[in-house]
Structure formats: structure tokens, C-alpha cells
Amino acid sequence: MSLSWECSEGEVDYDFSDVEPEGNTSGDTPPQKPTQVADQESREAAPPQPTKFRPRVVDSTQIARRNQFSTGKQDLWVLQRAYRRSIRREEEEKEKKRKAEGEKEERERKKKKKEETEKEAEEDYEEEEEKWAKAH
């Protein structure tokens, strides 16, 4: 059996023809435990496992892409997002102003209504007082 793969050093070939397979291959005898010496030899003959994960190499362009504001470069989506935010802020400010004006008008209306009802009540009281004075 032969295995080969590519790694950073180049192509690596390992030959496993001298390593016996573990377990019961014939089916009639139970598998036997290898001795410590044989186990040590098989470990030495086994190829080193290639690393699955390599540390990420980060260069200055990747850092600049991540931190676009420090380099002054901005992607289109950054500009669009900023534009949408500014529009949203303006709309919120307009809505707040409308709401504040509406509340102010409502207070003025209530105040006028209260003054009118007080005037009417005062006039009614005076009329009732005059009627009572004429009656007595």
C-alpha cells in the first residue's frame, strides 16, 4: 500500500508494504496484540500527519481592508449604509419636530378650551346671580 499527498514541502510518498494490517484478516484466529517493540517500529514508520489548520498569514492589505477608515478607502456598501443612516436620522428628526408641534398645538387647544369654559362658567354665574338678585 502506498500513500502520497502534497504539503508545503512538496509531494510526499510513504510506502506501507512492510506494515501488517491490524485485526483479524483471516477470520479464524482472534487478533493478537502487537508487542511493544513492534508498536514502536510501526510508530516510527508511520508518516507524520499533515496539519489541517495553518496559522493565517495576515498582510498589510488585509489589515487595510478590515480597517478601511484608517486608510481612507471606503467600499460602496459603507457609503450606502452611511447615506441610509443619515436619511433615517433626518426622517426621525422631522418626525420628532412634527410630534413636538402637534403636542404644543394640543396643549394650546386645551388651554383655550379651558379658558372658554371658565369664561362661560363665570358669565353663567353672573347671570344666575342677577336673576337671584331680581327675584329677591
Short mmCIF file of C-alpha atoms in Angstrom, two decimals:
data_model
loop_
_atom_site.label_atom_id
_atom_site.label_comp_id
_atom_site.label_asym_id
_atom_site.label_seq_id
_atom_site.Cartn_x
_atom_site.Cartn_y
_atom_site.Cartn_z
CA MET A 1 0.00 0.00 0.00
CA SER A 2 1.36 3.41 -0.93
CA LEU A 3 0.14 6.84 0.10
CA SER A 4 1.05 10.21 -1.34
CA TRP A 5 -0.11 13.76 -0.83
CA GLU A 6 1.16 17.26 -1.31
CA CYS A 7 2.19 19.50 1.52
CA SER A 8 4.12 22.75 1.79
CA GLU A 9 7.48 20.96 1.36
CA GLY A 10 6.39 19.22 -1.85
CA GLU A 11 4.97 15.81 -2.67
CA VAL A 12 5.50 13.15 0.00
CA ASP A 13 5.35 9.40 -0.68
CA TYR A 14 5.16 6.76 2.04
CA ASP A 15 5.30 3.02 1.49
CA PHE A 16 3.30 0.88 3.93
CA SER A 17 4.12 -2.52 2.38
CA ASP A 18 6.13 -3.61 5.44
CA VAL A 19 3.35 -2.69 7.93
CA GLU A 20 0.92 -5.52 8.69
CA PRO A 21 -2.77 -4.67 8.97
CA GLU A 22 -4.24 -4.83 12.46
CA GLY A 23 -7.15 -7.06 13.39
CA ASN A 24 -8.36 -10.42 12.18
CA THR A 25 -7.67 -10.71 8.45
CA SER A 26 -8.14 -14.46 8.02
CA GLY A 27 -11.24 -14.76 10.17
CA ASP A 28 -10.28 -17.95 12.12
CA THR A 29 -7.82 -16.62 14.72
CA PRO A 30 -8.51 -13.75 17.12
CA PRO A 31 -6.40 -10.63 16.65
CA GLN A 32 -3.20 -10.57 18.65
CA LYS A 33 -1.78 -7.62 20.49
CA PRO A 34 1.45 -6.31 18.98
CA THR A 35 4.47 -6.24 21.22
CA GLN A 36 5.90 -3.00 22.45
CA VAL A 37 8.82 -3.25 20.07
CA ALA A 38 6.58 -3.79 17.05
CA ASP A 39 4.35 -0.92 18.17
CA GLN A 40 7.39 1.36 18.47
CA GLU A 41 8.57 0.34 14.98
CA SER A 42 5.16 0.98 13.42
CA ARG A 43 5.08 4.44 15.01
CA GLU A 44 8.47 5.27 13.56
CA ALA A 45 7.41 4.01 10.13
CA ALA A 46 4.09 5.89 10.13
CA PRO A 47 4.14 9.19 8.23
CA PRO A 48 3.69 12.42 10.13
CA GLN A 49 0.11 13.63 9.79
CA PRO A 50 -0.18 16.84 7.80
CA THR A 51 -1.56 19.76 9.78
CA LYS A 52 -5.15 20.52 8.92
CA PHE A 53 -5.09 24.12 10.02
CA ARG A 54 -2.30 26.51 9.28
CA PRO A 55 -1.97 29.84 11.00
CA ARG A 56 -3.46 32.57 8.86
CA VAL A 57 -0.94 34.86 7.26
CA VAL A 58 -2.13 38.44 7.51
CA ASP A 59 -0.52 41.07 5.35
CA SER A 60 -0.96 44.82 5.35
CA THR A 61 -3.58 44.83 2.56
CA GLN A 62 -5.87 42.55 4.59
CA ILE A 63 -5.49 44.80 7.61
CA ALA A 64 -6.23 47.82 5.45
CA ARG A 65 -9.36 46.12 4.08
CA ARG A 66 -10.58 45.40 7.58
CA ASN A 67 -9.88 48.90 8.81
CA GLN A 68 -10.97 50.92 5.81
CA PHE A 69 -11.44 54.19 7.63
CA SER A 70 -7.81 54.38 8.71
CA THR A 71 -6.59 54.14 5.12
CA GLY A 72 -9.28 56.41 3.73
CA LYS A 73 -10.59 53.72 1.39
CA GLN A 74 -14.29 53.01 1.63
CA ASP A 75 -16.32 50.42 -0.19
CA LEU A 76 -19.63 51.27 -1.79
CA TRP A 77 -21.61 49.45 0.88
CA VAL A 78 -20.03 51.58 3.60
CA LEU A 79 -21.09 54.73 1.80
CA GLN A 80 -24.59 53.39 1.17
CA ARG A 81 -25.00 52.43 4.81
CA ALA A 82 -23.87 55.88 5.96
CA TYR A 83 -26.24 57.54 3.47
CA ARG A 84 -29.18 55.43 4.66
CA ARG A 85 -28.36 56.24 8.27
CA SER A 86 -28.26 59.98 7.56
CA ILE A 87 -31.62 59.82 5.76
CA ARG A 88 -33.10 57.81 8.62
CA ARG A 89 -31.80 60.34 11.16
CA GLU A 90 -33.28 63.24 9.19
CA GLU A 91 -36.65 61.49 8.99
CA GLU A 92 -36.57 60.77 12.73
CA GLU A 93 -35.75 64.42 13.48
CA LYS A 94 -38.62 65.60 11.24
CA GLU A 95 -40.97 63.16 12.98
CA LYS A 96 -39.86 64.42 16.40
CA LYS A 97 -40.45 68.03 15.29
CA ARG A 98 -43.91 67.15 13.96
CA LYS A 99 -44.73 65.34 17.18
CA ALA A 100 -43.49 68.25 19.31
CA GLU A 101 -45.52 70.74 17.23
CA GLY A 102 -48.61 68.53 17.48
CA GLU A 103 -48.24 68.27 21.26
CA LYS A 104 -47.76 72.04 21.51
CA GLU A 105 -50.90 72.70 19.43
CA GLU A 106 -52.82 70.22 21.54
CA ARG A 107 -51.76 71.99 24.76
CA GLU A 108 -52.75 75.38 23.29
CA ARG A 109 -56.15 73.99 22.22
CA LYS A 110 -56.76 72.57 25.70
CA LYS A 111 -55.69 75.84 27.28
CA LYS A 112 -58.06 77.86 25.05
CA LYS A 113 -60.90 75.44 25.70
CA LYS A 114 -60.31 75.67 29.44
CA GLU A 115 -60.30 79.48 29.30
CA GLU A 116 -63.51 79.47 27.25
CA THR A 117 -65.25 77.13 29.67
CA GLU A 118 -64.10 79.25 32.61
CA LYS A 119 -65.45 82.40 30.90
CA GLU A 120 -68.75 80.71 30.15
CA ALA A 121 -68.98 79.43 33.70
CA GLU A 122 -68.24 82.90 35.06
CA GLU A 123 -70.87 84.50 32.78
CA ASP A 124 -73.42 81.85 33.76
CA TYR A 125 -72.66 82.51 37.43
CA GLU A 126 -73.11 86.26 36.97
CA GLU A 127 -76.42 85.71 35.13
CA GLU A 128 -77.65 83.41 37.86
CA GLU A 129 -76.57 85.96 40.48
CA GLU A 130 -78.51 88.75 38.68
CA LYS A 131 -81.59 86.55 38.37
CA TRP A 132 -81.42 85.72 42.03
CA ALA A 133 -80.95 89.39 42.98
CA LYS A 134 -84.01 90.38 40.86
CA ALA A 135 -86.08 87.63 42.35
CA HIS A 136 -85.33 88.73 45.90
#
